[in-house]
Amino acid sequence: MCAMQRLHQDMIDSTAATEHRVCGMSCSPCVGPPAPTANRTRRPLLGPSWFAAVMGTGIVANAAVTLPRSFHGLRPAAMVVWLGAALLLLLLAVAYLRQRALRLHSGDPVTAQFFGAPPMALLTVGSGALLLGHRLIGLEAALDVGWVLWSLGTVLGLVTACTVPYLMVTRHRFAPDAAFGGWLMPVVPPMVSAATGALLVPHAPAGQVRLALLLGCYAMLGLGLVSALLVLAMIYGRLMHHEAPTGTVVPTVWIGAGALGQSVTALGALAAVAPSALPAPYAGGAAVFALLGGIVVWGFAMLWLVLATGLTVRAIRAGLPFAPTWWSFIFPVGACVTATGALAARTGSEVFVWMAVVFYGLLVIAWVVVAGHSLRHAARHVWRRPVGGHAHRGTVEPEGR
């Protein structure tokens, strides 16, 4: 087997046949109708899972703003990181759309799960515009960017949250042990919309428009959280009743902690702006819900974080090859930072304050490691030379070479 074929076996966002091999599970692959196959000499290399790089980079910047403790130079550094995330979002969006691989990827049971990454990338960059971009482009322009990216990301996220489960029910077929962390990706975007939409609530017209936005965010939080809990139950059952995941699927276990952390973040953000739209009794109830419900969910997130850490250490000892799924380490840790910071702000607990700081330190270290591996991967494989000797972007060598 040639080196290029081995590379594609480790990429979860490649073509249909590749997707099943990269799953990394010792179980049998997903079964069902075969997905469409691309041209053997010009297959799309860029899958939707790469948008997780934007999510991870963006949350490094956004979490710096919400951190309970401020450090010298942190805000300027976060601004630079946010600009990098915005540029990366633009480049990936153009490159992915040029491939015209939407139908190919939607037909694959594994790749389709990662359609949740592009809307969350839009939402993350949009919230960064509100938290950081206003210092650079002005408040009015930042609001315009925030509204546009939030609206686009929310629509795409809702479409993904409805469409991908429908495809899983009607078109895709799975083995009993096929559940993995990527199944959370389609249902998490509405929770991110809820958390980032809270930043826009104070800027919406007072009255019915603002109330509708707030209630819509709560509804999307419920949609995402309940769906995520159902998927987590399936993943937990898969972990308990079948062999432990191996290879590049292991990082996706971390997505569970990200989904739970994002729900706590959304609860806190919505409770903070609820008094501007809800009557007094219900605004107070939102604050109580954010505190008590947030702590309960945060505790479950910590359990999942410990489980994911143990599986990751086990995988590293066995040899963990690089794949786009490595970005699954980043956003979940960032969600734990924002969730812990939200609880610290609401309770005043120094324990939460310093846990948020520790989580952020780990987030930055993990981001540096994964970003470094991604850059090396891009330098080696984005441009490659086919048989004719002319470099083409987004092509692969014929099999057997």
Short mmCIF file of C-alpha atoms in Angstrom, two decimals:
data_model
loop_
_atom_site.label_atom_id
_atom_site.label_comp_id
_atom_site.label_asym_id
_atom_site.label_seq_id
_atom_site.Cartn_x
_atom_site.Cartn_y
_atom_site.Cartn_z
CA MET A 1 0.00 0.00 0.00
CA CYS A 2 1.46 3.35 -1.02
CA ALA A 3 2.09 6.22 1.38
CA MET A 4 -0.68 8.31 -0.12
CA GLN A 5 -3.21 5.57 0.53
CA ARG A 6 -2.07 5.32 4.14
CA LEU A 7 -2.49 9.07 4.46
CA HIS A 8 -6.09 8.88 3.29
CA GLN A 9 -6.83 6.07 5.71
CA ASP A 10 -6.01 8.54 8.51
CA MET A 11 -8.20 11.38 7.20
CA ILE A 12 -11.77 11.30 8.39
CA ASP A 13 -12.81 13.96 5.94
CA SER A 14 -11.66 12.34 2.73
CA THR A 15 -13.76 10.37 0.28
CA ALA A 16 -16.35 7.77 1.14
CA ALA A 17 -14.15 4.67 1.23
CA THR A 18 -11.56 6.54 3.24
CA GLU A 19 -14.07 7.68 5.85
CA HIS A 20 -14.80 4.19 7.10
CA ARG A 21 -11.15 3.21 7.40
CA VAL A 22 -10.20 6.32 9.37
CA CYS A 23 -12.92 5.68 11.94
CA GLY A 24 -10.25 3.95 13.98
CA MET A 25 -12.70 1.64 15.72
CA SER A 26 -12.06 -2.01 16.03
CA CYS A 27 -15.72 -2.53 15.20
CA SER A 28 -17.11 -3.20 11.77
CA PRO A 29 -17.61 -0.09 9.66
CA CYS A 30 -20.89 1.57 8.89
CA VAL A 31 -22.96 -0.40 6.45
CA GLY A 32 -25.52 0.69 3.93
CA PRO A 33 -25.82 1.98 0.39
CA PRO A 34 -22.42 2.91 -1.04
CA ALA A 35 -21.72 6.61 -1.23
CA PRO A 36 -20.93 8.22 -4.55
CA THR A 37 -17.27 7.98 -5.50
CA ALA A 38 -15.23 10.82 -6.85
CA ASN A 39 -12.80 10.73 -9.74
CA ARG A 40 -9.82 8.57 -8.90
CA THR A 41 -7.34 11.27 -9.93
CA ARG A 42 -9.17 14.37 -8.64
CA ARG A 43 -10.82 13.63 -5.32
CA PRO A 44 -11.74 16.42 -2.91
CA LEU A 45 -9.21 16.46 -0.10
CA LEU A 46 -10.88 19.11 2.02
CA GLY A 47 -13.69 17.79 4.18
CA PRO A 48 -16.03 19.75 6.46
CA SER A 49 -14.16 18.52 9.52
CA TRP A 50 -11.36 20.97 8.72
CA PHE A 51 -13.69 23.82 9.75
CA ALA A 52 -13.08 22.63 13.29
CA ALA A 53 -9.73 24.41 12.93
CA VAL A 54 -11.66 27.70 12.71
CA MET A 55 -13.77 26.72 15.71
CA GLY A 56 -10.71 25.86 17.77
CA THR A 57 -8.75 28.95 16.78
CA GLY A 58 -11.73 31.22 17.32
CA ILE A 59 -12.52 29.92 20.79
CA VAL A 60 -8.93 30.47 21.88
CA ALA A 61 -9.54 34.16 21.15
CA ASN A 62 -13.09 34.35 22.53
CA ALA A 63 -12.29 32.48 25.76
CA ALA A 64 -9.55 35.02 26.51
CA VAL A 65 -12.21 37.73 26.76
CA THR A 66 -14.48 35.75 29.09
CA LEU A 67 -11.61 34.55 31.31
CA PRO A 68 -12.19 35.57 34.97
CA ARG A 69 -8.57 36.75 35.27
CA SER A 70 -6.90 39.13 32.84
CA PHE A 71 -3.20 38.97 31.96
CA HIS A 72 -0.95 41.52 30.32
CA GLY A 73 -0.99 41.28 26.53
CA LEU A 74 -3.81 38.72 26.48
CA ARG A 75 -6.35 40.91 24.66
CA PRO A 76 -3.99 41.99 21.84
CA ALA A 77 -2.88 38.38 21.35
CA ALA A 78 -6.52 37.27 21.28
CA MET A 79 -7.22 39.90 18.61
CA VAL A 80 -4.49 38.47 16.40
CA VAL A 81 -5.79 34.93 16.90
CA TRP A 82 -9.33 36.05 16.02
CA LEU A 83 -8.10 37.66 12.81
CA GLY A 84 -6.35 34.41 11.97
CA ALA A 85 -9.57 32.48 12.54
CA ALA A 86 -11.50 34.90 10.30
CA LEU A 87 -8.94 34.54 7.52
CA LEU A 88 -8.90 30.76 7.86
CA LEU A 89 -12.71 30.69 7.67
CA LEU A 90 -12.64 32.63 4.41
CA LEU A 91 -9.97 30.41 2.86
CA LEU A 92 -11.66 27.16 3.87
CA ALA A 93 -15.09 28.33 2.72
CA VAL A 94 -13.79 29.28 -0.72
CA ALA A 95 -11.77 26.09 -1.08
CA TYR A 96 -14.62 23.84 0.05
CA LEU A 97 -17.23 25.45 -2.17
CA ARG A 98 -14.94 25.22 -5.19
CA GLN A 99 -14.72 21.45 -4.75
CA ARG A 100 -18.48 20.98 -5.23
CA ALA A 101 -18.25 17.96 -2.95
CA LEU A 102 -21.42 18.59 -0.94
CA ARG A 103 -23.36 15.71 -2.46
CA LEU A 104 -20.42 13.34 -2.15
CA HIS A 105 -19.90 14.15 1.52
CA SER A 106 -23.60 14.11 2.42
CA GLY A 107 -23.85 10.57 1.08
CA ASP A 108 -21.19 9.29 3.44
CA PRO A 109 -22.28 8.22 6.95
CA VAL A 110 -19.12 9.56 8.60
CA THR A 111 -18.32 12.74 6.70
CA ALA A 112 -21.93 13.95 6.90
CA GLN A 113 -21.61 14.20 10.69
CA PHE A 114 -19.06 16.98 10.33
CA PHE A 115 -21.40 19.30 8.47
CA GLY A 116 -21.91 20.81 11.91
CA ALA A 117 -18.41 22.28 11.82
CA PRO A 118 -18.94 25.03 9.16
CA PRO A 119 -21.91 26.69 10.95
CA MET A 120 -20.07 26.58 14.28
CA ALA A 121 -17.05 28.14 12.58
CA LEU A 122 -19.26 31.00 11.35
CA LEU A 123 -20.77 31.47 14.81
CA THR A 124 -17.40 31.44 16.55
CA VAL A 125 -15.89 34.07 14.26
CA GLY A 126 -19.07 36.14 14.49
CA SER A 127 -18.99 36.19 18.28
CA GLY A 128 -15.31 37.13 18.11
CA ALA A 129 -16.27 40.18 16.07
CA LEU A 130 -18.49 41.33 18.95
CA LEU A 131 -16.03 40.46 21.70
CA LEU A 132 -12.80 41.59 20.02
CA GLY A 133 -13.40 42.99 16.55
CA HIS A 134 -15.12 46.17 17.71
CA ARG A 135 -11.73 47.48 18.85
CA LEU A 136 -10.42 47.13 15.34
CA ILE A 137 -13.35 47.80 13.00
CA GLY A 138 -15.68 49.78 15.26
CA LEU A 139 -18.82 48.75 17.08
CA GLU A 140 -21.23 49.33 14.19
CA ALA A 141 -19.20 47.25 11.72
CA ALA A 142 -18.65 44.56 14.36
CA LEU A 143 -22.40 44.36 14.95
CA ASP A 144 -23.03 44.04 11.22
CA VAL A 145 -20.50 41.22 10.97
CA GLY A 146 -21.92 39.58 14.08
CA TRP A 147 -25.51 39.68 12.81
CA VAL A 148 -24.60 38.34 9.37
CA LEU A 149 -22.42 35.48 10.61
CA TRP A 150 -24.82 34.59 13.41
CA SER A 151 -27.78 34.51 11.03
CA LEU A 152 -25.95 32.44 8.45
CA GLY A 153 -24.46 30.08 11.03
CA THR A 154 -27.80 29.65 12.78
CA VAL A 155 -29.66 28.80 9.58
CA LEU A 156 -26.97 26.35 8.49
CA GLY A 157 -26.83 24.86 11.97
CA LEU A 158 -30.57 24.27 12.14
CA VAL A 159 -30.53 22.74 8.67
CA THR A 160 -27.70 20.44 9.74
CA ALA A 161 -29.38 19.51 13.03
CA CYS A 162 -32.50 18.44 11.13
CA THR A 163 -31.03 17.04 7.91
CA VAL A 164 -28.18 14.86 9.15
CA PRO A 165 -30.31 12.85 11.63
CA TYR A 166 -32.89 12.43 8.87
CA LEU A 167 -30.20 11.05 6.55
CA MET A 168 -29.02 8.75 9.33
CA VAL A 169 -32.54 7.37 9.69
CA THR A 170 -33.48 7.06 6.03
CA ARG A 171 -30.25 6.56 4.05
CA HIS A 172 -27.33 5.62 6.24
CA ARG A 173 -26.99 2.28 7.98
CA PHE A 174 -24.78 1.64 10.99
CA ALA A 175 -23.38 -1.33 12.84
CA PRO A 176 -24.39 -1.65 16.51
CA ASP A 177 -20.98 -0.33 17.57
CA ALA A 178 -20.75 2.56 15.08
CA ALA A 179 -21.60 5.46 17.43
CA PHE A 180 -18.72 7.87 17.95
CA GLY A 181 -18.20 11.45 19.10
CA GLY A 182 -18.72 12.84 15.63
CA TRP A 183 -22.44 12.09 15.95
CA LEU A 184 -22.64 15.12 18.25
CA MET A 185 -21.43 17.54 15.59
CA PRO A 186 -24.75 17.99 13.74
CA VAL A 187 -26.76 18.77 16.90
CA VAL A 188 -24.34 21.07 18.75
CA PRO A 189 -24.60 24.15 16.42
CA PRO A 190 -27.99 25.30 17.84
CA MET A 191 -26.40 25.45 21.30
CA VAL A 192 -23.58 27.59 19.92
CA SER A 193 -26.22 29.80 18.29
CA ALA A 194 -27.89 30.18 21.68
CA ALA A 195 -24.66 31.20 23.42
CA THR A 196 -23.52 33.59 20.69
CA GLY A 197 -27.03 34.94 20.12
CA ALA A 198 -27.04 36.15 23.72
CA LEU A 199 -24.39 38.68 22.71
CA LEU A 200 -26.83 40.15 20.19
CA VAL A 201 -29.90 40.30 22.44
CA PRO A 202 -29.03 43.72 23.97
CA HIS A 203 -28.53 45.13 20.47
CA ALA A 204 -31.87 43.89 19.12
CA PRO A 205 -34.81 46.33 19.03
CA ALA A 206 -36.57 46.41 22.39
CA GLY A 207 -39.94 44.72 22.62
CA GLN A 208 -41.15 41.75 20.65
CA VAL A 209 -38.04 41.44 18.46
CA ARG A 210 -35.71 41.20 21.44
CA LEU A 211 -38.07 38.82 23.23
CA ALA A 212 -38.33 36.59 20.16
CA LEU A 213 -34.54 36.46 19.86
CA LEU A 214 -34.11 35.51 23.52
CA LEU A 215 -36.82 32.85 23.45
CA GLY A 216 -35.49 31.52 20.16
CA CYS A 217 -32.06 31.14 21.74
CA TYR A 218 -33.55 29.21 24.66
CA ALA A 219 -35.42 26.97 22.22
CA MET A 220 -32.21 26.27 20.30
CA LEU A 221 -30.45 25.52 23.57
CA GLY A 222 -33.12 22.94 24.36
CA LEU A 223 -32.93 21.47 20.87
CA GLY A 224 -29.19 21.03 21.06
CA LEU A 225 -28.90 19.94 24.69
CA VAL A 226 -31.59 17.25 24.62
CA SER A 227 -30.30 15.93 21.29
CA ALA A 228 -26.75 15.91 22.64
CA LEU A 229 -27.81 13.96 25.74
CA LEU A 230 -29.49 11.34 23.55
CA VAL A 231 -26.35 10.98 21.44
CA LEU A 232 -24.12 10.87 24.53
CA ALA A 233 -26.19 7.96 25.82
CA MET A 234 -25.57 6.09 22.56
CA ILE A 235 -21.84 6.84 22.69
CA TYR A 236 -21.63 5.77 26.32
CA GLY A 237 -23.43 2.53 25.49
CA ARG A 238 -21.00 1.92 22.62
CA LEU A 239 -18.05 2.47 24.96
CA MET A 240 -19.46 0.13 27.60
CA HIS A 241 -20.59 -2.72 25.36
CA HIS A 242 -17.89 -2.79 22.69
CA GLU A 243 -14.15 -2.45 22.45
CA ALA A 244 -12.66 0.94 23.23
CA PRO A 245 -12.16 3.25 20.23
CA THR A 246 -8.70 3.47 18.74
CA GLY A 247 -6.84 5.63 16.27
CA THR A 248 -8.08 8.95 14.96
CA VAL A 249 -11.63 8.50 16.28
CA VAL A 250 -10.43 8.87 19.88
CA PRO A 251 -10.22 12.70 19.80
CA THR A 252 -13.91 12.87 18.87
CA VAL A 253 -14.79 11.56 22.34
CA TRP A 254 -13.87 15.04 23.59
CA ILE A 255 -16.78 16.53 21.65
CA GLY A 256 -19.06 15.29 24.44
CA ALA A 257 -17.37 17.59 26.95
CA GLY A 258 -17.66 20.42 24.44
CA ALA A 259 -21.39 19.94 24.00
CA LEU A 260 -21.97 19.93 27.75
CA GLY A 261 -19.70 22.91 28.35
CA GLN A 262 -21.39 24.86 25.58
CA SER A 263 -24.78 24.34 27.21
CA VAL A 264 -23.49 25.76 30.50
CA THR A 265 -22.02 28.73 28.63
CA ALA A 266 -25.33 29.35 26.88
CA LEU A 267 -27.29 29.16 30.13
CA GLY A 268 -25.04 31.77 31.73
CA ALA A 269 -25.00 34.09 28.71
CA LEU A 270 -28.78 33.99 28.28
CA ALA A 271 -29.43 34.56 31.98
CA ALA A 272 -27.21 37.65 31.86
CA VAL A 273 -29.33 39.29 29.16
CA ALA A 274 -32.74 37.91 30.20
CA PRO A 275 -33.67 41.00 32.31
CA SER A 276 -33.65 43.13 29.16
CA ALA A 277 -36.42 41.04 27.59
CA LEU A 278 -38.24 39.00 30.25
CA PRO A 279 -40.45 40.20 33.13
CA ALA A 280 -38.88 40.22 36.58
CA PRO A 281 -40.00 36.84 37.93
CA TYR A 282 -38.82 34.95 34.87
CA ALA A 283 -35.56 36.85 34.57
CA GLY A 284 -34.75 35.79 38.13
CA GLY A 285 -35.69 32.23 37.29
CA ALA A 286 -33.29 32.29 34.35
CA ALA A 287 -30.50 33.25 36.75
CA VAL A 288 -31.37 30.39 39.12
CA PHE A 289 -31.56 27.97 36.20
CA ALA A 290 -28.17 29.15 34.93
CA LEU A 291 -26.56 28.58 38.31
CA LEU A 292 -28.09 25.31 39.51
CA GLY A 293 -28.60 23.71 36.11
CA GLY A 294 -25.20 24.94 34.98
CA ILE A 295 -23.38 23.37 37.92
CA VAL A 296 -25.19 20.05 37.43
CA VAL A 297 -24.31 19.88 33.73
CA TRP A 298 -20.76 21.11 34.43
CA GLY A 299 -20.25 18.19 36.80
CA PHE A 300 -21.26 15.75 34.06
CA ALA A 301 -18.91 17.55 31.68
CA MET A 302 -16.02 17.00 34.08
CA LEU A 303 -16.80 13.28 34.21
CA TRP A 304 -16.80 13.11 30.42
CA LEU A 305 -13.56 15.11 30.33
CA VAL A 306 -11.84 12.59 32.60
CA LEU A 307 -13.11 9.70 30.47
CA ALA A 308 -11.91 11.38 27.27
CA THR A 309 -8.52 12.09 28.82
CA GLY A 310 -8.05 8.46 29.83
CA LEU A 311 -8.94 7.19 26.36
CA THR A 312 -6.59 9.74 24.79
CA VAL A 313 -3.64 8.75 26.98
CA ARG A 314 -4.33 5.12 26.05
CA ALA A 315 -4.40 6.02 22.34
CA ILE A 316 -1.18 8.05 22.55
CA ARG A 317 0.64 5.10 24.10
CA ALA A 318 -0.53 2.94 21.21
CA GLY A 319 0.43 5.60 18.65
CA LEU A 320 -2.04 8.31 17.67
CA PRO A 321 -1.60 9.47 14.04
CA PHE A 322 -2.47 13.02 13.06
CA ALA A 323 -5.85 13.64 11.45
CA PRO A 324 -8.30 16.56 11.27
CA THR A 325 -10.06 14.97 14.24
CA TRP A 326 -7.24 16.32 16.41
CA TRP A 327 -9.10 19.62 16.33
CA SER A 328 -11.73 17.84 18.42
CA PHE A 329 -9.40 18.42 21.36
CA ILE A 330 -9.56 22.21 21.09
CA PHE A 331 -13.12 23.52 20.95
CA PRO A 332 -14.35 21.24 23.79
CA VAL A 333 -11.60 22.47 26.11
CA GLY A 334 -12.48 26.03 25.10
CA ALA A 335 -16.14 25.34 25.92
CA CYS A 336 -15.03 24.10 29.34
CA VAL A 337 -13.14 27.39 29.81
CA THR A 338 -16.18 29.52 28.98
CA ALA A 339 -18.50 27.30 31.04
CA THR A 340 -16.24 27.44 34.10
CA GLY A 341 -15.78 31.17 33.64
CA ALA A 342 -19.54 31.68 33.47
CA LEU A 343 -20.00 29.79 36.75
CA ALA A 344 -17.15 31.76 38.32
CA ALA A 345 -18.82 35.05 37.37
CA ARG A 346 -22.18 33.89 38.73
CA THR A 347 -20.92 32.39 42.01
CA GLY A 348 -17.76 34.34 42.80
CA SER A 349 -16.06 31.04 43.59
CA GLU A 350 -12.26 31.21 43.46
CA VAL A 351 -12.23 27.50 42.68
CA PHE A 352 -14.07 28.13 39.43
CA VAL A 353 -11.87 31.14 38.70
CA TRP A 354 -8.62 29.23 38.87
CA MET A 355 -10.04 26.16 37.17
CA ALA A 356 -10.98 28.41 34.24
CA VAL A 357 -7.43 29.78 34.15
CA VAL A 358 -5.93 26.29 34.22
CA PHE A 359 -8.28 25.11 31.48
CA TYR A 360 -7.29 28.11 29.37
CA GLY A 361 -3.60 27.34 29.80
CA LEU A 362 -4.22 23.77 28.65
CA LEU A 363 -6.31 25.12 25.76
CA VAL A 364 -3.47 27.30 24.50
CA ILE A 365 -0.93 24.47 24.75
CA ALA A 366 -3.22 22.06 22.91
CA TRP A 367 -3.96 24.66 20.23
CA VAL A 368 -0.25 25.28 19.59
CA VAL A 369 0.39 21.54 19.24
CA VAL A 370 -2.55 20.84 16.93
CA ALA A 371 -2.02 23.98 14.84
CA GLY A 372 1.63 23.03 14.37
CA HIS A 373 0.75 19.55 13.16
CA SER A 374 -1.92 20.99 10.86
CA LEU A 375 0.50 23.44 9.28
CA ARG A 376 3.03 20.68 8.67
CA HIS A 377 0.28 18.52 7.18
CA ALA A 378 -0.80 21.34 4.86
CA ALA A 379 2.77 22.05 3.79
CA ARG A 380 3.29 18.39 2.87
CA HIS A 381 -0.03 17.49 1.27
CA VAL A 382 -1.99 20.50 -0.01
CA TRP A 383 0.28 20.77 -3.04
CA ARG A 384 1.29 17.48 -4.56
CA ARG A 385 2.59 16.37 -7.92
CA PRO A 386 0.56 13.89 -9.99
CA VAL A 387 1.82 11.55 -12.68
CA GLY A 388 2.27 14.22 -15.34
CA GLY A 389 4.68 16.18 -13.19
CA HIS A 390 2.50 19.30 -12.88
CA ALA A 391 1.39 20.41 -9.44
CA HIS A 392 -2.34 20.50 -8.87
CA ARG A 393 -4.05 21.60 -5.75
CA GLY A 394 -6.63 19.20 -4.33
CA THR A 395 -5.57 16.14 -6.35
CA VAL A 396 -4.24 12.80 -5.31
CA GLU A 397 -1.92 10.45 -7.04
CA PRO A 398 -3.46 7.42 -8.74
CA GLU A 399 -3.77 4.43 -6.49
CA GLY A 400 -0.84 2.11 -6.54
CA ARG A 401 1.77 4.81 -6.72
#
